[in-house]
PDB file of C-alpha atoms in Angstrom:
ATOM      1  CA  UNK A 161       5.055  31.879   5.018  1.00 46.00           C
ATOM      2  CA  UNK A 162       7.857  30.878   6.832  1.00 59.00           C
ATOM      3  CA  UNK A 163       9.239  27.275   6.443  1.00 80.00           C
ATOM      4  CA  UNK A 164       7.450  24.977   9.309  1.00 86.00           C
ATOM      5  CA  UNK A 165       8.689  22.860  11.680  1.00 93.00           C
ATOM      6  CA  UNK A 166       9.360  19.423  10.340  1.00 94.00           C
ATOM      7  CA  UNK A 167       6.974  16.336  11.500  1.00 95.00           C
ATOM      8  CA  UNK A 168       8.735  12.833  11.983  1.00 93.00           C
ATOM      9  CA  UNK A 169       6.942  11.940   8.846  1.00 94.00           C
ATOM     10  CA  UNK A 170       8.132  13.891   6.434  1.00 96.00           C
ATOM     11  CA  UNK A 171      10.090  13.199   3.614  1.00 96.00           C
ATOM     12  CA  UNK A 172      13.546  12.924   4.043  1.00 94.00           C
ATOM     13  CA  UNK A 173      15.901  15.204   1.268  1.00 95.00           C
ATOM     14  CA  UNK A 174      17.197  12.237   0.163  1.00 94.00           C
ATOM     15  CA  UNK A 175      14.081  10.423  -0.287  1.00 95.00           C
ATOM     16  CA  UNK A 176      12.522  13.410  -2.163  1.00 96.00           C
ATOM     17  CA  UNK A 177      15.073  12.915  -4.894  1.00 95.00           C
ATOM     18  CA  UNK A 178      13.870   9.423  -5.132  1.00 95.00           C
ATOM     19  CA  UNK A 179      10.736  10.612  -6.027  1.00 95.00           C
ATOM     20  CA  UNK A 180      10.568  13.998  -7.065  1.00 96.00           C
ATOM     21  CA  UNK A 181      11.257  12.802 -10.646  1.00 96.00           C
ATOM     22  CA  UNK A 182       8.471  10.563 -10.426  1.00 96.00           C
ATOM     23  CA  UNK A 183       5.814  13.380  -9.433  1.00 96.00           C
ATOM     24  CA  UNK A 184       7.534  15.577 -11.654  1.00 95.00           C
ATOM     25  CA  UNK A 185       7.198  13.133 -14.581  1.00 96.00           C
ATOM     26  CA  UNK A 186       3.079  13.143 -13.907  1.00 95.00           C
ATOM     27  CA  UNK A 187       3.184  16.844 -13.123  1.00 93.00           C
ATOM     28  CA  UNK A 188       4.412  17.131 -16.740  1.00 91.00           C
ATOM     29  CA  UNK A 189       1.559  14.555 -18.514  1.00 92.00           C
ATOM     30  CA  UNK A 190      -0.834  16.520 -16.416  1.00 88.00           C
ATOM     31  CA  UNK A 191      -0.447  20.350 -17.755  1.00 83.00           C
ATOM     32  CA  UNK A 192      -2.930  22.671 -16.131  1.00 74.00           C
ATOM     33  CA  UNK A 193      -5.291  24.354 -19.163  1.00 66.00           C
ATOM     34  CA  UNK A 194      -4.754  27.551 -17.580  1.00 58.00           C
ATOM     35  CA  UNK A 195      -0.800  27.193 -17.571  1.00 58.00           C
ATOM     36  CA  UNK A 196      -0.768  27.896 -13.796  1.00 59.00           C
ATOM     37  CA  UNK A 197       2.166  25.890 -12.385  1.00 65.00           C
ATOM     38  CA  UNK A 198       0.126  25.202  -9.362  1.00 69.00           C
ATOM     39  CA  UNK A 199       0.264  26.790  -5.761  1.00 83.00           C
ATOM     40  CA  UNK A 200       1.455  24.201  -3.513  1.00 92.00           C
ATOM     41  CA  UNK A 201       4.896  22.371  -3.368  1.00 94.00           C
ATOM     42  CA  UNK A 202       4.065  18.843  -4.192  1.00 96.00           C
ATOM     43  CA  UNK A 203       6.837  17.471  -1.346  1.00 97.00           C
ATOM     44  CA  UNK A 204       4.416  19.032   1.062  1.00 97.00           C
ATOM     45  CA  UNK A 205       0.936  17.707  -0.739  1.00 97.00           C
ATOM     46  CA  UNK A 206       3.458  13.836  -0.017  1.00 98.00           C
ATOM     47  CA  UNK A 207       4.157  15.095   3.724  1.00 98.00           C
ATOM     48  CA  UNK A 208       0.670  15.861   4.334  1.00 98.00           C
ATOM     49  CA  UNK A 209      -0.469  12.388   3.107  1.00 98.00           C
ATOM     50  CA  UNK A 210       2.483  10.478   4.720  1.00 98.00           C
ATOM     51  CA  UNK A 211       1.312  12.300   8.422  1.00 98.00           C
ATOM     52  CA  UNK A 212      -2.229  11.395   7.842  1.00 98.00           C
ATOM     53  CA  UNK A 213      -1.283   7.545   6.787  1.00 97.00           C
ATOM     54  CA  UNK A 214       0.726   7.594  10.073  1.00 96.00           C
ATOM     55  CA  UNK A 215      -1.316   9.747  12.394  1.00 97.00           C
ATOM     56  CA  UNK A 216      -4.699   8.576  11.499  1.00 96.00           C
ATOM     57  CA  UNK A 217      -6.096  11.943  12.084  1.00 96.00           C
ATOM     58  CA  UNK A 218      -9.245  12.902   9.813  1.00 95.00           C
ATOM     59  CA  UNK A 219      -8.528  15.245   7.084  1.00 96.00           C
ATOM     60  CA  UNK A 220     -10.519  18.095   8.766  1.00 95.00           C
ATOM     61  CA  UNK A 221      -7.211  17.753  11.146  1.00 97.00           C
ATOM     62  CA  UNK A 222      -3.999  17.856   9.205  1.00 97.00           C
ATOM     63  CA  UNK A 223      -1.990  20.188  10.749  1.00 97.00           C
ATOM     64  CA  UNK A 224      -2.705  24.306   9.377  1.00 95.00           C
ATOM     65  CA  UNK A 225       1.251  24.211   8.267  1.00 95.00           C
ATOM     66  CA  UNK A 226       0.665  21.839   5.848  1.00 96.00           C
ATOM     67  CA  UNK A 227      -1.261  22.299   2.378  1.00 96.00           C
ATOM     68  CA  UNK A 228      -5.209  23.168   2.655  1.00 96.00           C
ATOM     69  CA  UNK A 229      -6.800  19.694   3.229  1.00 97.00           C
ATOM     70  CA  UNK A 230      -8.817  20.506  -0.011  1.00 96.00           C
ATOM     71  CA  UNK A 231      -5.107  20.997  -2.211  1.00 96.00           C
ATOM     72  CA  UNK A 232      -3.979  17.682  -0.401  1.00 97.00           C
ATOM     73  CA  UNK A 233      -7.334  15.411  -0.399  1.00 97.00           C
ATOM     74  CA  UNK A 234      -7.551  16.549  -4.025  1.00 96.00           C
ATOM     75  CA  UNK A 235      -3.959  15.127  -4.992  1.00 97.00           C
ATOM     76  CA  UNK A 236      -4.756  11.702  -2.824  1.00 98.00           C
ATOM     77  CA  UNK A 237      -8.014  11.617  -5.417  1.00 98.00           C
ATOM     78  CA  UNK A 238      -6.215  12.884  -8.560  1.00 97.00           C
ATOM     79  CA  UNK A 239      -3.177  10.365  -8.150  1.00 98.00           C
ATOM     80  CA  UNK A 240      -5.025   7.581  -7.188  1.00 98.00           C
ATOM     81  CA  UNK A 241      -7.280   8.019  -9.714  1.00 97.00           C
ATOM     82  CA  UNK A 242      -4.741   8.009 -12.619  1.00 97.00           C
ATOM     83  CA  UNK A 243      -2.894   4.932 -10.498  1.00 96.00           C
ATOM     84  CA  UNK A 244       0.070   7.199  -9.608  1.00 97.00           C
ATOM     85  CA  UNK A 245       0.490   5.690  -6.240  1.00 97.00           C
ATOM     86  CA  UNK A 246       0.615   1.950  -7.665  1.00 97.00           C
ATOM     87  CA  UNK A 247       3.328   3.369 -10.421  1.00 97.00           C
ATOM     88  CA  UNK A 248       5.336   4.696  -7.739  1.00 97.00           C
ATOM     89  CA  UNK A 249       5.167   1.763  -5.545  1.00 97.00           C
ATOM     90  CA  UNK A 250       5.807  -0.334  -9.063  1.00 97.00           C
ATOM     91  CA  UNK A 251       8.986   1.616  -9.735  1.00 97.00           C
ATOM     92  CA  UNK A 252      10.345   2.027  -6.455  1.00 97.00           C
ATOM     93  CA  UNK A 253       9.799  -1.314  -5.601  1.00 97.00           C
ATOM     94  CA  UNK A 254      12.075  -2.026  -8.900  1.00 97.00           C
ATOM     95  CA  UNK A 255      14.782   0.004  -7.550  1.00 97.00           C
ATOM     96  CA  UNK A 256      15.378  -1.550  -4.397  1.00 96.00           C
ATOM     97  CA  UNK A 257      14.922  -5.235  -5.413  1.00 97.00           C
ATOM     98  CA  UNK A 258      17.693  -4.680  -7.894  1.00 96.00           C
ATOM     99  CA  UNK A 259      19.923  -2.535  -5.630  1.00 94.00           C
ATOM    100  CA  UNK A 260      19.379  -6.192  -3.585  1.00 93.00           C
ATOM    101  CA  UNK A 261      21.300  -7.526  -6.695  1.00 95.00           C
ATOM    102  CA  UNK A 262      17.955  -9.050  -8.081  1.00 96.00           C
ATOM    103  CA  UNK A 263      15.721  -9.087 -11.754  1.00 97.00           C
ATOM    104  CA  UNK A 264      13.425  -5.992 -11.506  1.00 97.00           C
ATOM    105  CA  UNK A 265      10.580  -8.040 -11.544  1.00 97.00           C
ATOM    106  CA  UNK A 266      10.054 -10.984  -9.661  1.00 97.00           C
ATOM    107  CA  UNK A 267       9.312 -14.556 -11.025  1.00 97.00           C
ATOM    108  CA  UNK A 268       7.324 -15.536  -6.938  1.00 98.00           C
ATOM    109  CA  UNK A 269       4.570 -13.948  -5.346  1.00 98.00           C
ATOM    110  CA  UNK A 270       2.505 -14.793  -2.165  1.00 97.00           C
ATOM    111  CA  UNK A 271      -1.164 -13.796  -1.716  1.00 97.00           C
ATOM    112  CA  UNK A 272      -3.156 -13.347   1.507  1.00 96.00           C
ATOM    113  CA  UNK A 273      -6.591 -11.758   2.989  1.00 95.00           C
ATOM    114  CA  UNK A 274      -6.603 -10.104   6.536  1.00 95.00           C
ATOM    115  CA  UNK A 275      -9.662  -9.013   7.556  1.00 96.00           C
ATOM    116  CA  UNK A 276      -9.784  -5.175   9.245  1.00 97.00           C
ATOM    117  CA  UNK A 277     -12.824  -4.061  11.182  1.00 97.00           C
ATOM    118  CA  UNK A 278     -14.425  -0.372   9.198  1.00 96.00           C
ATOM    119  CA  UNK A 279     -14.443   2.590  11.539  1.00 95.00           C
ATOM    120  CA  UNK A 280     -18.365   4.209  11.740  1.00 91.00           C
ATOM    121  CA  UNK A 281     -19.269   5.939   8.754  1.00 91.00           C
ATOM    122  CA  UNK A 282     -17.945   3.695   6.587  1.00 96.00           C
ATOM    123  CA  UNK A 283     -20.698   2.833   3.875  1.00 95.00           C
ATOM    124  CA  UNK A 284     -22.151  -0.383   4.797  1.00 95.00           C
ATOM    125  CA  UNK A 285     -22.417  -1.287   1.067  1.00 96.00           C
ATOM    126  CA  UNK A 286     -18.407  -1.562   0.417  1.00 96.00           C
ATOM    127  CA  UNK A 287     -18.701  -3.785   3.844  1.00 97.00           C
ATOM    128  CA  UNK A 288     -19.395  -7.201   4.758  1.00 97.00           C
ATOM    129  CA  UNK A 289     -18.992  -9.789   7.770  1.00 96.00           C
ATOM    130  CA  UNK A 290     -16.143 -12.560   7.712  1.00 94.00           C
ATOM    131  CA  UNK A 291     -18.006 -15.092   9.309  1.00 91.00           C
ATOM    132  CA  UNK A 292     -14.947 -17.127  10.272  1.00 89.00           C
ATOM    133  CA  UNK A 293     -13.196 -14.721  12.102  1.00 88.00           C
ATOM    134  CA  UNK A 294     -16.254 -13.279  12.956  1.00 91.00           C
ATOM    135  CA  UNK A 295     -14.712  -9.621  11.894  1.00 92.00           C
ATOM    136  CA  UNK A 296     -17.477  -6.810  10.257  1.00 95.00           C
ATOM    137  CA  UNK A 297     -15.573  -4.456   7.738  1.00 97.00           C
ATOM    138  CA  UNK A 298     -13.359  -5.341   4.685  1.00 98.00           C
ATOM    139  CA  UNK A 299     -10.603  -7.315   3.597  1.00 97.00           C
ATOM    140  CA  UNK A 300      -7.477  -6.983   2.501  1.00 98.00           C
ATOM    141  CA  UNK A 301      -6.096  -8.692  -0.412  1.00 97.00           C
ATOM    142  CA  UNK A 302      -1.804  -8.567  -0.578  1.00 98.00           C
ATOM    143  CA  UNK A 303       0.603  -9.755  -3.717  1.00 98.00           C
ATOM    144  CA  UNK A 304       4.199  -9.589  -2.257  1.00 98.00           C
ATOM    145  CA  UNK A 305       7.274 -10.967  -3.537  1.00 97.00           C
ATOM    146  CA  UNK A 306       9.749 -13.138  -1.465  1.00 96.00           C
ATOM    147  CA  UNK A 307      11.213 -10.081   0.409  1.00 94.00           C
ATOM    148  CA  UNK A 308       8.099  -8.911   1.185  1.00 96.00           C
ATOM    149  CA  UNK A 309       7.691  -5.758  -1.275  1.00 97.00           C
ATOM    150  CA  UNK A 310       3.970  -5.334  -2.177  1.00 98.00           C
ATOM    151  CA  UNK A 311       2.976  -6.276  -5.863  1.00 98.00           C
ATOM    152  CA  UNK A 312      -0.763  -5.905  -5.974  1.00 98.00           C
ATOM    153  CA  UNK A 313      -3.271  -5.057  -3.683  1.00 98.00           C
ATOM    154  CA  UNK A 314      -6.903  -5.489  -3.766  1.00 98.00           C
ATOM    155  CA  UNK A 315      -9.472  -4.275  -0.916  1.00 98.00           C
ATOM    156  CA  UNK A 316     -13.276  -6.062  -0.942  1.00 98.00           C
ATOM    157  CA  UNK A 317     -15.573  -6.569   1.603  1.00 98.00           C
ATOM    158  CA  UNK A 318     -14.994  -8.466   4.105  1.00 97.00           C
ATOM    159  CA  UNK A 319     -17.829 -11.114   3.380  1.00 97.00           C
ATOM    160  CA  UNK A 320     -15.969 -11.774  -0.208  1.00 97.00           C
ATOM    161  CA  UNK A 321     -14.101 -15.389   0.032  1.00 95.00           C
ATOM    162  CA  UNK A 322     -11.088 -15.432  -0.549  1.00 94.00           C
ATOM    163  CA  UNK A 323     -11.401 -16.843  -4.072  1.00 95.00           C
ATOM    164  CA  UNK A 324     -12.425 -13.873  -5.919  1.00 96.00           C
ATOM    165  CA  UNK A 325      -9.895 -12.194  -4.086  1.00 97.00           C
ATOM    166  CA  UNK A 326      -7.281 -14.470  -5.081  1.00 97.00           C
ATOM    167  CA  UNK A 327      -8.591 -14.153  -8.432  1.00 97.00           C
ATOM    168  CA  UNK A 328      -8.284 -10.142  -8.481  1.00 98.00           C
ATOM    169  CA  UNK A 329      -5.393 -10.282  -7.133  1.00 98.00           C
ATOM    170  CA  UNK A 330      -3.307 -12.622  -9.854  1.00 98.00           C
ATOM    171  CA  UNK A 331      -5.278 -10.384 -12.174  1.00 98.00           C
ATOM    172  CA  UNK A 332      -3.215  -7.171 -10.857  1.00 97.00           C
ATOM    173  CA  UNK A 333      -0.098  -9.114 -10.987  1.00 98.00           C
ATOM    174  CA  UNK A 334      -0.020 -10.144 -14.624  1.00 97.00           C
ATOM    175  CA  UNK A 335      -0.791  -6.395 -15.095  1.00 96.00           C
ATOM    176  CA  UNK A 336       2.129  -5.401 -13.360  1.00 94.00           C
ATOM    177  CA  UNK A 337       4.321  -7.601 -14.412  1.00 94.00           C
ATOM    178  CA  UNK A 338       4.788 -10.616 -16.874  1.00 92.00           C
ATOM    179  CA  UNK A 339       7.612 -12.533 -15.124  1.00 97.00           C
ATOM    180  CA  UNK A 340       5.716 -14.119 -11.925  1.00 98.00           C
ATOM    181  CA  UNK A 341       5.483 -17.622 -12.677  1.00 98.00           C
ATOM    182  CA  UNK A 342       4.716 -19.129  -9.388  1.00 98.00           C
ATOM    183  CA  UNK A 343       2.086 -17.627  -6.267  1.00 97.00           C
ATOM    184  CA  UNK A 344       1.902 -19.283  -2.819  1.00 97.00           C
ATOM    185  CA  UNK A 345      -1.403 -19.038  -1.374  1.00 95.00           C
ATOM    186  CA  UNK A 346      -2.248 -21.027   2.099  1.00 91.00           C
ATOM    187  CA  UNK A 347      -6.072 -23.218   2.525  1.00 87.00           C
ATOM    188  CA  UNK A 348      -7.972 -20.491   2.823  1.00 87.00           C
ATOM    189  CA  UNK A 349      -7.443 -20.436  -1.156  1.00 91.00           C
ATOM    190  CA  UNK A 350      -9.133 -22.854  -3.061  1.00 89.00           C
ATOM    191  CA  UNK A 351      -8.599 -24.736  -6.478  1.00 92.00           C
ATOM    192  CA  UNK A 352     -10.408 -21.998  -8.347  1.00 95.00           C
ATOM    193  CA  UNK A 353      -7.762 -20.084  -7.445  1.00 96.00           C
ATOM    194  CA  UNK A 354      -5.468 -22.637  -9.077  1.00 96.00           C
ATOM    195  CA  UNK A 355      -7.423 -22.892 -11.998  1.00 97.00           C
ATOM    196  CA  UNK A 356      -7.546 -19.190 -13.042  1.00 97.00           C
ATOM    197  CA  UNK A 357      -3.480 -18.857 -12.465  1.00 97.00           C
ATOM    198  CA  UNK A 358      -3.062 -21.612 -15.117  1.00 97.00           C
ATOM    199  CA  UNK A 359      -4.972 -19.539 -17.248  1.00 97.00           C
ATOM    200  CA  UNK A 360      -2.760 -16.729 -16.717  1.00 98.00           C
ATOM    201  CA  UNK A 361       0.584 -19.187 -16.974  1.00 97.00           C
ATOM    202  CA  UNK A 362       0.953 -19.016 -12.980  1.00 98.00           C
ATOM    203  CA  UNK A 363       1.594 -21.781 -10.882  1.00 98.00           C
ATOM    204  CA  UNK A 364      -0.297 -21.219  -7.751  1.00 97.00           C
ATOM    205  CA  UNK A 365       0.722 -23.745  -5.091  1.00 96.00           C
ATOM    206  CA  UNK A 366      -1.512 -24.153  -2.525  1.00 93.00           C
ATOM    207  CA  UNK A 367       0.884 -24.209   0.641  1.00 88.00           C
ATOM    208  CA  UNK A 368      -0.973 -26.980   3.385  1.00 81.00           C
ATOM    209  CA  UNK A 369       0.259 -26.143   7.643  1.00 73.00           C
ATOM    210  CA  UNK A 370       1.790 -29.022   8.994  1.00 69.00           C
ATOM    211  CA  UNK A 371      -1.000 -30.741  11.440  1.00 68.00           C
ATOM    212  CA  UNK A 372       1.642 -31.554  13.998  1.00 67.00           C
ATOM    213  CA  UNK A 373       2.948 -28.273  14.393  1.00 68.00           C
ATOM    214  CA  UNK A 374       0.827 -26.184  17.118  1.00 63.00           C
ATOM    215  CA  UNK A 375       1.055 -22.386  17.967  1.00 63.00           C
ATOM    216  CA  UNK A 376       1.942 -19.980  15.250  1.00 62.00           C
ATOM    217  CA  UNK A 377       4.334 -21.676  13.455  1.00 65.00           C
ATOM    218  CA  UNK A 378       5.672 -19.117  10.089  1.00 69.00           C
ATOM    219  CA  UNK A 379       5.588 -21.094   7.030  1.00 77.00           C
ATOM    220  CA  UNK A 380       8.979 -20.774   4.613  1.00 79.00           C
ATOM    221  CA  UNK A 381       8.633 -17.822   2.405  1.00 88.00           C
ATOM    222  CA  UNK A 382       4.705 -17.014   2.782  1.00 90.00           C
ATOM    223  CA  UNK A 383       5.829 -15.701   6.470  1.00 91.00           C
ATOM    224  CA  UNK A 384       6.769 -12.213   4.517  1.00 94.00           C
ATOM    225  CA  UNK A 385       3.368 -11.548   3.393  1.00 95.00           C
ATOM    226  CA  UNK A 386       2.006 -11.964   7.314  1.00 93.00           C
ATOM    227  CA  UNK A 387       5.086  -9.768   7.820  1.00 93.00           C
ATOM    228  CA  UNK A 388       3.952  -6.771   5.364  1.00 96.00           C
ATOM    229  CA  UNK A 389       0.073  -7.012   6.676  1.00 95.00           C
ATOM    230  CA  UNK A 390       2.083  -6.655  10.365  1.00 94.00           C
ATOM    231  CA  UNK A 391       4.219  -3.855   9.123  1.00 95.00           C
ATOM    232  CA  UNK A 392       0.938  -2.240   7.613  1.00 96.00           C
ATOM    233  CA  UNK A 393      -0.984  -1.871  10.777  1.00 95.00           C
ATOM    234  CA  UNK A 394       2.033  -0.199  12.193  1.00 94.00           C
ATOM    235  CA  UNK A 395       0.401   2.824   9.639  1.00 96.00           C
ATOM    236  CA  UNK A 396      -2.552   4.180  12.154  1.00 96.00           C
ATOM    237  CA  UNK A 397      -4.564   4.713   9.224  1.00 97.00           C
ATOM    238  CA  UNK A 398      -4.893   1.524   8.176  1.00 97.00           C
ATOM    239  CA  UNK A 399      -4.810   0.069  11.215  1.00 96.00           C
ATOM    240  CA  UNK A 400      -8.670   0.286  11.031  1.00 96.00           C
ATOM    241  CA  UNK A 401     -10.545   1.196   7.518  1.00 97.00           C
ATOM    242  CA  UNK A 402     -11.203   4.252   7.671  1.00 97.00           C
ATOM    243  CA  UNK A 403     -12.165   5.282   3.473  1.00 97.00           C
ATOM    244  CA  UNK A 404     -14.938   5.228   2.054  1.00 96.00           C
ATOM    245  CA  UNK A 405     -14.256   3.887  -0.790  1.00 97.00           C
ATOM    246  CA  UNK A 406     -12.376   0.431  -1.359  1.00 98.00           C
ATOM    247  CA  UNK A 407      -9.801   1.831  -3.847  1.00 98.00           C
ATOM    248  CA  UNK A 408      -8.748   4.937  -0.999  1.00 98.00           C
ATOM    249  CA  UNK A 409      -8.040   1.725   1.235  1.00 98.00           C
ATOM    250  CA  UNK A 410      -6.050   0.245  -1.778  1.00 98.00           C
ATOM    251  CA  UNK A 411      -4.402   4.001  -2.028  1.00 98.00           C
ATOM    252  CA  UNK A 412      -3.387   4.667   1.106  1.00 98.00           C
ATOM    253  CA  UNK A 413      -1.579   1.201   1.311  1.00 98.00           C
ATOM    254  CA  UNK A 414       0.616   2.220  -1.875  1.00 98.00           C
ATOM    255  CA  UNK A 415       1.489   5.024  -0.131  1.00 98.00           C
ATOM    256  CA  UNK A 416       2.542   2.858   3.147  1.00 97.00           C
ATOM    257  CA  UNK A 417       4.218   0.215   1.493  1.00 97.00           C
ATOM    258  CA  UNK A 418       6.168   3.055  -1.139  1.00 97.00           C
ATOM    259  CA  UNK A 419       7.767   4.943   2.526  1.00 96.00           C
ATOM    260  CA  UNK A 420       9.016   2.145   3.437  1.00 95.00           C
ATOM    261  CA  UNK A 421      10.527   1.281  -0.200  1.00 96.00           C
ATOM    262  CA  UNK A 422      11.782   5.026   0.411  1.00 95.00           C
ATOM    263  CA  UNK A 423      13.806   4.192   3.540  1.00 92.00           C
ATOM    264  CA  UNK A 424      15.353   1.463   1.681  1.00 91.00           C
ATOM    265  CA  UNK A 425      16.729   3.277  -0.945  1.00 92.00           C
ATOM    266  CA  UNK A 426      17.775   6.377   0.815  1.00 88.00           C
ATOM    267  CA  UNK A 427      19.426   4.645   4.221  1.00 83.00           C
ATOM    268  CA  UNK A 428      17.034   6.511   6.555  1.00 77.00           C
ATOM    269  CA  UNK A 429      15.596   5.219  10.043  1.00 70.00           C
ATOM    270  CA  UNK A 430      12.136   4.805  10.362  1.00 64.00           C
ATOM    271  CA  UNK A 431      12.016   8.128  12.632  1.00 57.00           C
ATOM    272  CA  UNK A 432       8.088   7.546  13.847  1.00 49.00           C
ATOM    273  CA  UNK A 433       9.071   4.585  15.143  1.00 51.00           C
ATOM    274  CA  UNK A 434      10.494   7.044  18.044  1.00 45.00           C
ATOM    275  CA  UNK A 435       7.044   8.882  18.309  1.00 40.00           C
TER     276      UNK A 435
END
């Protein structure tokens, strides 16, 4: 097949040079029973996922010059189940932190949740109503470091309380890094999260707003998680929750995060902003 014309979301050569060893290692650990090496380039599979994240298109509307939809969807599901998406994000996060002169793993994280509407067709059994914000859909919980890099993601029904989200995030933080000692949360998180953090060796601090301040006033350090939520919403696949399974929503966030980190590492501009 002739080489296709590039899309703005395609991996640049420096970006692919960073991520290629991670995917090659996964391929080596998961050889085909028949010994077949695969018909499609892994770079093109990732390009298709990046295109879909940015444009928000449905599976069957992926452009025909990408690998077939079935192949792209197969790798998305397999990488999600194997946790490759989260591992890629972790490795890239460590690389960019070290490049910035920081330790590979953080000692402090910031937790927050965001309610988003679910698209038509998303199973009712996986959604709910955020009564406070009157938002039907799902809630995304994030744990980020002080420069806004994602450490952990949790996606649940919007009716789930911040306490459950905070507890799940802390468990994931501990599973991915053993260095975190402090977590900052807003007033939506209650003492049960503080107590759970104590059992994990993490000091959870509830940051209260100054009642004398009116309007939107960014809280020191905590604003980083708000910024990360905002950056995620620039990916049209994340503007609403289109995924049937919450685990797929989590995977989309990891891929969005990995894309931003790759640009930092490779020094490439966000070309899709021009679209």
